[in-house]
Coordinates of C-alpha atoms in Angstrom, one line a residue:
X89 CA -11.0 69.9 41.4
X90 CA -9.7 67.5 38.1
X91 CA -7.1 65.6 40.3
X92 CA -10.1 64.2 42.3
X93 CA -9.9 60.9 40.2
X94 CA -6.4 60.4 40.8
X95 CA -6.9 61.3 44.6
X96 CA -9.4 58.6 44.6
X97 CA -6.9 55.8 42.6
X98 CA -4.5 56.4 45.2
X99 CA -6.9 55.4 47.9
X100 CA -8.3 52.3 45.7
X101 CA -4.4 51.5 45.7
X102 CA -4.1 51.6 49.5
X103 CA -0.9 53.7 49.2
X104 CA 0.3 56.5 51.6
X105 CA 0.0 59.3 49.7
X106 CA -0.5 63.1 51.0
X107 CA -4.0 64.2 51.6
X108 CA -4.0 67.4 49.8
X109 CA -3.1 67.6 46.0
X110 CA -2.6 71.4 44.9
X111 CA -0.8 71.4 41.6
X112 CA -0.2 68.7 38.7
X113 CA 3.2 68.7 40.1
X114 CA 1.8 67.1 43.5
X115 CA -0.1 64.8 41.4
X116 CA 2.8 63.4 39.6
X117 CA 4.1 62.6 43.1
X118 CA 0.7 61.3 44.4
X119 CA -0.4 58.7 41.3
X120 CA 1.7 55.0 41.2
X121 CA 2.8 55.8 37.8
X122 CA 4.6 59.6 39.2
X123 CA 2.5 61.2 36.4
X124 CA -0.8 61.1 34.7
X125 CA -1.6 58.3 32.2
X126 CA -1.0 58.5 28.8
X127 CA -3.8 56.3 28.1
X128 CA -6.8 55.1 29.6
X129 CA -7.8 51.4 29.2
X130 CA -11.7 50.5 29.7
X131 CA -13.0 47.0 29.7
X132 CA -16.4 45.0 31.3
X133 CA -13.9 42.1 32.4
X134 CA -10.8 41.1 34.0
X135 CA -7.9 42.5 32.4
X136 CA -5.5 39.5 33.6
X137 CA -8.0 36.9 32.7
X138 CA -9.3 38.5 29.1
X139 CA -6.5 37.3 26.7
X140 CA -6.9 40.0 24.0
X141 CA -7.2 42.9 26.6
X142 CA -4.0 41.3 28.2
X143 CA -2.3 41.3 24.8
X144 CA -3.1 44.7 23.9
X145 CA -1.8 46.1 27.2
X146 CA 1.1 44.7 27.3
X147 CA 1.8 45.7 23.8
X148 CA 1.1 49.5 25.0
X149 CA 3.2 49.2 27.7
X150 CA 6.3 47.9 25.4
X151 CA 5.4 51.0 23.6
X152 CA 6.5 53.0 26.5
X153 CA 3.2 54.1 27.6
X154 CA 1.6 54.5 30.9
X155 CA -1.6 53.0 31.2
X156 CA -4.2 53.4 33.7
X157 CA -6.8 50.3 33.6
X158 CA -10.5 50.5 34.4
X159 CA -12.1 47.6 34.5
X160 CA -14.9 45.3 36.4
X161 CA -12.8 43.1 38.1
X162 CA -9.3 42.9 38.8
X163 CA -8.0 39.9 40.5
X164 CA -4.4 39.3 38.6
X165 CA -3.7 35.5 39.1
X166 CA 0.0 36.4 39.9
X167 CA 0.5 38.0 36.4
X168 CA 2.7 41.4 36.8
X169 CA 2.0 44.0 34.3
X170 CA 4.8 46.0 35.2
X171 CA 5.3 49.8 37.0
X172 CA 3.7 51.5 34.0
X173 CA 0.2 50.0 34.3
X174 CA -2.1 50.7 37.0
X175 CA -5.5 48.7 37.4
X176 CA -8.5 50.4 38.9
X177 CA -11.7 48.1 39.7
X178 CA -14.9 49.9 38.6
X179 CA -17.4 48.6 41.0
X180 CA -21.2 47.9 39.0
X181 CA -23.9 46.6 40.3
X182 CA -25.6 43.4 39.5
X183 CA -28.4 43.8 36.7
X184 CA -29.6 43.0 33.1
X185 CA -30.2 45.1 29.7
X186 CA -30.1 48.8 29.4
X187 CA -30.2 49.1 33.5
X188 CA -26.9 47.2 33.6
X189 CA -25.6 49.4 30.7
X190 CA -26.8 52.8 31.9
X191 CA -24.7 51.6 35.4
X192 CA -21.8 50.7 33.7
X193 CA -21.3 54.0 31.5
X194 CA -21.9 56.5 35.1
X195 CA -19.7 54.0 36.8
X196 CA -16.7 54.4 34.6
X197 CA -17.6 57.8 33.4
X198 CA -17.3 58.8 37.1
X199 CA -14.0 56.7 37.4
X200 CA -12.3 58.2 34.1
X201 CA -13.5 62.1 35.3
X202 CA -10.2 64.3 36.1
X203 CA -8.0 61.9 34.4
X204 CA -5.6 63.9 32.0
X205 CA -5.2 61.5 29.5
X206 CA -4.5 61.8 25.8
X207 CA -6.4 59.1 24.7
X208 CA -9.2 57.1 26.1
X209 CA -9.5 53.2 24.4
X210 CA -13.1 51.3 25.1
X211 CA -12.3 47.7 24.9
X212 CA -15.9 46.8 24.8
X213 CA -19.3 48.3 23.4
X214 CA -20.6 48.6 27.1
X215 CA -18.1 51.3 27.9
X216 CA -17.9 53.1 24.1
X217 CA -20.3 56.1 25.5
X218 CA -18.0 56.7 28.7
X219 CA -15.0 56.6 27.1
X220 CA -15.9 59.0 24.7
X221 CA -17.5 61.6 27.1
X222 CA -14.5 61.2 28.9
X223 CA -12.1 62.2 26.1
X224 CA -14.5 65.4 25.5
X225 CA -14.2 66.0 29.3
X226 CA -10.4 65.5 29.6
X227 CA -8.6 68.5 31.3
X228 CA -6.2 68.7 28.3
X229 CA -8.9 69.6 26.1
X230 CA -7.8 67.7 23.2
X231 CA -7.9 64.1 23.9
X232 CA -9.3 61.5 21.6
X233 CA -10.7 57.8 22.3
X234 CA -10.9 54.2 20.3
X235 CA -13.1 51.2 20.1
X236 CA -12.7 47.9 19.9
X237 CA -15.7 46.2 18.5
X238 CA -14.7 42.7 19.7
X239 CA -18.2 41.4 19.0
X240 CA -20.6 42.4 16.1
X241 CA -22.6 43.9 19.0
X242 CA -25.8 44.6 17.7
X243 CA -26.2 40.7 16.8
X244 CA -25.5 38.8 19.7
X245 CA -27.3 36.0 20.6
X246 CA -28.9 37.7 23.1
X247 CA -30.3 40.3 20.5
X248 CA -32.0 37.3 18.2
X249 CA -36.1 37.4 18.6
X250 CA -35.5 40.9 20.0
X251 CA -35.2 43.8 17.1
X252 CA -35.6 46.5 19.7
X253 CA -32.9 45.5 21.6
X254 CA -30.9 45.6 18.3
X255 CA -31.6 48.5 17.2
X256 CA -30.9 50.1 20.5
X257 CA -27.2 48.8 20.4
X258 CA -26.7 49.8 16.5
X259 CA -27.6 53.2 17.5
X260 CA -25.3 53.0 20.3
X261 CA -22.4 52.0 18.8
X262 CA -23.1 54.5 15.7
X263 CA -23.5 57.3 17.9
X264 CA -20.0 56.9 19.2
X265 CA -18.3 54.9 16.5
X266 CA -18.7 58.1 14.2
X267 CA -16.0 60.0 16.0
X268 CA -13.5 57.6 17.1
X269 CA -9.7 58.1 16.1
X270 CA -9.8 54.5 15.1
X271 CA -11.9 51.1 15.7
X272 CA -10.5 47.7 15.8
X273 CA -12.6 44.4 15.7
X274 CA -11.6 40.6 15.3
X275 CA -12.6 39.9 11.8
X276 CA -12.9 40.8 7.9
X277 CA -16.6 40.2 8.2
X278 CA -17.1 42.3 11.1
X279 CA -15.2 45.0 9.8
X280 CA -16.9 44.9 6.1
X281 CA -20.2 45.0 7.9
X282 CA -19.4 48.1 10.2
X283 CA -18.1 49.7 7.1
X284 CA -21.4 49.1 5.2
X285 CA -23.6 50.0 8.4
X286 CA -21.9 53.0 9.7
X287 CA -19.9 54.4 6.4
X288 CA -16.6 54.6 8.6
X289 CA -13.4 54.0 7.5
X290 CA -12.9 50.3 7.6
X291 CA -11.7 49.2 11.1
X292 CA -8.8 47.6 11.8
X293 CA -8.8 43.9 11.7
X294 CA -6.7 42.4 14.8
X295 CA -7.4 38.8 15.2
X296 CA -7.5 36.9 18.4
X297 CA -4.1 34.9 18.0
X298 CA -1.9 34.5 21.2
X299 CA 0.7 36.5 22.3
X300 CA 3.6 34.2 22.7
X301 CA 4.3 30.8 20.7
X302 CA 7.1 29.9 23.1
X303 CA 5.8 27.4 26.2
X304 CA 6.8 24.8 27.8
X305 CA 4.1 21.6 27.0
X306 CA 2.3 20.5 29.9
X307 CA 0.9 17.2 31.1
X308 CA -1.7 19.4 33.1
X309 CA -5.0 17.8 31.7
X310 CA -3.7 14.5 31.9
X311 CA -3.1 15.2 35.5
X312 CA -6.1 16.7 36.2
X313 CA -8.5 13.8 35.0
X314 CA -6.3 10.7 36.3
X315 CA -5.2 9.7 32.6
X316 CA -1.2 10.1 33.6
X317 CA -0.7 6.0 33.1
X318 CA -2.7 6.3 30.4
X319 CA -0.6 8.3 27.3
X320 CA -2.4 6.9 24.3
X321 CA -6.5 7.4 25.4
X322 CA -6.6 11.0 23.6
X323 CA -8.1 14.1 25.1
X324 CA -10.9 16.4 22.8
X325 CA -10.7 20.1 24.5
X326 CA -13.2 22.9 24.4
X327 CA -11.6 26.4 26.1
X328 CA -13.7 28.9 27.1
X329 CA -17.0 30.0 28.3
X330 CA -19.5 27.1 28.5
X331 CA -23.0 29.4 27.4
X332 CA -25.7 28.5 25.1
X333 CA -25.5 28.3 21.2
X334 CA -21.7 27.1 21.5
X335 CA -22.7 23.8 20.7
X336 CA -21.7 22.6 24.2
X337 CA -24.5 20.4 25.1
X338 CA -24.0 18.7 21.2
X339 CA -20.7 18.2 21.8
X340 CA -21.5 16.2 25.6
X341 CA -23.8 14.1 23.6
X342 CA -21.8 13.2 20.5
X343 CA -19.3 11.8 22.7
X344 CA -21.4 8.8 22.8
X345 CA -20.0 7.9 19.4
X346 CA -16.8 8.6 20.0
X347 CA -14.8 5.3 21.4
X348 CA -12.5 5.5 24.3
X349 CA -11.4 9.5 23.9
X350 CA -12.1 12.0 27.0
X351 CA -13.6 15.3 26.7
X352 CA -12.4 18.3 28.6
X353 CA -14.2 21.6 29.4
X354 CA -11.5 24.0 30.3
X355 CA -13.4 27.1 31.5
X356 CA -16.5 28.6 33.1
X357 CA -19.8 29.5 32.2
X358 CA -23.8 29.1 33.2
X359 CA -24.0 26.1 31.4
X360 CA -21.7 23.9 33.5
X361 CA -24.4 22.0 35.8
X362 CA -26.7 21.6 32.9
X363 CA -23.4 19.8 31.0
X364 CA -22.8 17.8 33.9
X365 CA -25.9 16.8 34.5
X366 CA -26.4 15.8 30.8
X367 CA -22.7 13.7 30.9
X368 CA -24.2 11.6 33.7
X369 CA -27.7 11.0 32.2
X370 CA -25.7 9.9 28.9
X371 CA -23.6 7.5 31.0
X372 CA -20.5 9.8 30.4
X373 CA -20.1 10.9 33.5
X374 CA -16.5 9.2 33.7
X375 CA -15.2 10.6 30.6
X376 CA -16.6 14.2 30.6
X377 CA -14.7 16.5 32.7
X378 CA -14.8 20.2 33.8
X379 CA -11.4 21.9 34.9
X380 CA -11.2 25.9 36.1
X381 CA -9.8 28.1 33.3
X382 CA -6.1 28.4 33.7
X383 CA -4.2 32.1 33.0
X384 CA -4.0 33.2 29.7
X385 CA 0.1 32.9 30.2
X386 CA -0.8 28.9 30.5
X387 CA -3.5 28.0 27.4
X388 CA -0.7 26.9 25.4
X389 CA 1.0 24.9 27.6
X390 CA -2.1 23.3 28.8
X391 CA -3.5 23.0 25.3
X392 CA -0.9 20.9 23.5
X393 CA -2.2 18.2 25.6
X394 CA -5.0 18.0 23.9
X395 CA -5.5 15.6 20.7
X396 CA -8.1 17.6 19.2
X397 CA -9.5 21.2 20.0
X398 CA -13.1 21.9 19.4
X399 CA -15.1 24.9 18.8
X400 CA -18.9 24.5 17.6
X401 CA -20.0 28.2 17.5
X402 CA -23.6 27.7 16.1
X403 CA -25.0 30.1 13.5
X404 CA -27.8 31.5 15.6
X405 CA -26.8 35.1 15.0
X406 CA -24.6 37.2 12.9
X407 CA -22.2 37.9 15.6
X408 CA -21.3 33.8 15.7
X409 CA -21.5 34.1 11.8
X410 CA -18.6 36.4 11.8
X411 CA -16.8 35.3 14.9
X412 CA -13.0 34.3 15.2
X413 CA -12.7 33.2 18.7
X414 CA -9.6 33.0 20.9
X415 CA -9.6 29.1 21.1
X416 CA -9.3 28.7 17.3
X417 CA -6.0 30.3 17.4
X418 CA -5.1 29.0 21.1
X419 CA -5.4 25.2 19.4
X420 CA -3.5 26.3 16.0
X421 CA -0.7 28.0 18.3
X422 CA -0.4 24.8 20.3
X423 CA -0.1 22.3 17.2
X424 CA -3.8 21.0 18.2
X425 CA -5.8 19.7 15.0
X426 CA -9.4 21.5 14.9
X427 CA -13.0 20.6 14.5
X428 CA -14.9 23.6 13.9
X429 CA -18.4 24.7 13.0
X430 CA -18.9 25.5 9.2
X431 CA -19.4 29.2 9.7
X432 CA -18.4 31.8 7.4
X433 CA -15.0 33.2 9.2
X434 CA -14.2 29.8 11.2
X435 CA -14.6 27.6 7.7
X436 CA -12.6 30.6 6.2
X437 CA -9.7 29.7 8.0
X438 CA -9.8 26.1 8.2
X439 CA -10.0 25.9 4.4
X440 CA -6.8 28.3 4.2
X441 CA -5.0 26.8 6.4
X442 CA -5.5 22.5 6.2
X443 CA -5.4 22.7 9.9
X444 CA -8.5 20.1 10.7
X445 CA -12.1 19.7 10.0
X446 CA -15.3 21.7 9.5
X447 CA -18.5 20.4 11.0
X448 CA -21.7 21.0 8.5
X449 CA -24.4 19.3 10.3
X450 CA -24.9 20.5 14.2
X451 CA -26.3 16.8 15.4
X452 CA -24.6 14.8 18.2
X453 CA -24.1 11.7 15.5
X454 CA -22.6 14.0 12.9
X455 CA -20.3 15.6 15.3
X456 CA -19.4 12.5 17.0
X457 CA -18.6 10.7 13.4
X458 CA -16.4 13.5 12.7
X459 CA -14.0 13.3 16.0
X460 CA -14.2 9.8 15.4
X461 CA -13.0 9.8 12.2
X462 CA -10.3 12.2 13.0
X463 CA -9.2 10.1 16.0
X464 CA -9.2 7.1 13.8
X465 CA -7.1 8.6 10.9
X466 CA -3.8 8.9 12.2
X467 CA -1.8 10.1 8.8
X468 CA -4.6 13.2 8.5
X469 CA -4.0 14.0 12.5
X470 CA 0.0 14.4 11.5
X471 CA -0.8 16.7 8.6
X472 CA -3.6 18.7 10.4
X473 CA -1.0 19.3 13.4
X474 CA 2.0 20.1 10.9
X475 CA -0.3 22.6 9.3
X476 CA -1.3 24.6 12.6
X477 CA 2.3 25.0 13.6
X478 CA 2.9 26.3 9.8
X479 CA -0.1 28.3 10.1
X480 CA 1.2 30.2 13.1
X481 CA 3.9 31.7 10.6
X482 CA 1.0 33.9 9.7
X483 CA -1.4 33.7 13.1
X484 CA 1.0 35.1 15.3
X485 CA 0.8 38.3 17.6
X486 CA 4.0 40.2 16.3
X487 CA 1.8 39.9 12.9
X488 CA -1.9 40.4 14.2
X489 CA -0.8 43.3 16.2
X490 CA 0.7 45.5 13.5
X491 CA -2.6 47.3 13.0
X492 CA -3.2 48.0 16.2
X493 CA 0.7 49.4 17.4
X494 CA 0.4 51.4 13.9
X495 CA -2.7 53.1 15.4
X496 CA -1.2 53.8 18.9
X497 CA 2.0 55.0 17.2
X498 CA 0.6 57.5 15.0
X499 CA -1.2 59.2 18.3
X500 CA 2.5 60.5 18.7
X501 CA 1.9 59.8 22.6
X502 CA 5.4 60.7 24.4
X503 CA 6.1 59.6 27.3
X504 CA 8.4 62.0 29.0
X505 CA 8.5 61.1 32.6
X506 CA 10.4 58.4 33.3
X507 CA 8.9 55.9 35.6
X508 CA 11.1 56.2 38.4
X509 CA 11.7 60.3 37.8
X510 CA 9.6 62.4 40.1
X511 CA 9.7 65.7 37.4
X512 CA 9.5 68.8 38.5
X513 CA 7.5 69.9 35.7
X514 CA 3.3 69.6 35.5
X515 CA 1.7 67.1 33.6
X516 CA 2.8 66.8 30.0
X517 CA 0.5 67.4 27.2
X518 CA 1.5 65.9 23.8
X519 CA 0.2 67.7 20.7
X520 CA -1.7 65.3 18.7
X521 CA -2.4 65.3 14.8
X522 CA -5.0 62.7 15.1
X523 CA -8.2 63.9 15.2
X524 CA -11.8 62.4 15.5
X525 CA -13.1 61.2 11.7
X526 CA -15.9 59.8 9.7
X527 CA -15.5 58.2 6.5
X528 CA -12.9 59.6 4.2
X529 CA -11.6 62.3 6.7
X530 CA -8.4 62.3 8.6

């Protein structure tokens, strides 16, 4: 019976619903949304902590859609997505490589089974196959799916020196991207690459800009590292994950060449213990600090307390060359001057906006000199900060989200059953004129 997926969901939500589901009318009463969702949104992450997913889900809700989120984590950090969203945790056992991928695919396909949504959105490559199959098997028979290529997946750092792994990911992406109703990505370079490799219509570019530019400045960073009584001591900030090939080790070592300033890593990641040891070995334990990540809604308030924001992705893979990370736009939106790698997309943004400096040499001395020169040039610091605030006229969510909004608006998914109304009719079936396509075909 295709209602079983929603019976399971109700149990997961720990609600006291009827045990027997005999019709779609009963199902509307059973599900927390009181009806089948318009859209399934799947990702291997926590939607409350993944800022890109969080922005997209909120936009879909603003468009009047009921959204069922399938995610591997669901700790909500106090964020309320409202009555139009149900978040269902999909447990996935630990693993690596193809074993983990197959486990993810199997689990997400099972979770999506029987959900009579009109559209299935894969927020990463790991769930793309599952969402494509779920759309094909949806009870309504005319569901579509979409894909967000948040990375240049066949060429991420983990595939370097492993050509067969890279080819497998490229085969997997090609297999399902060809029939997606639409495809999104984070940068122009990735969009160009995917168009060339797969022969598809150019993916919609939705950059990783923050959702809101309205925030209250916070002294959180200074309080956390004990600098509340030293307002003139500059803080250099690195947002996000601490992983290899992100220049984190070089950044720590560079602080030997920077006077007075303190370095803060606001985030988490497997390199944290290594970086902590490195700071101690370099005599920098009192000037290098590690703070747990804050919720996406607090990032801008916290970030504006920094003097410089740093992103030092290293060009070890094509994905890094083409990357436009969240942190770049978070620094810009907070009015913080940026020191960024001289990679293709990062350099393009820095040059076009004048928000800071591109770092062309990745050694501690060069990085340290760049940071020191920035901090000792108050005229340029003011210019970079002003340029950052000016750049928000272009790099803001209202502008960046338009391709995402228009793509989903074209699906014409109506929200026919109000959230607070228990309808007497069966689940809705909207006509959908968006078909699956290959390049040049609507």
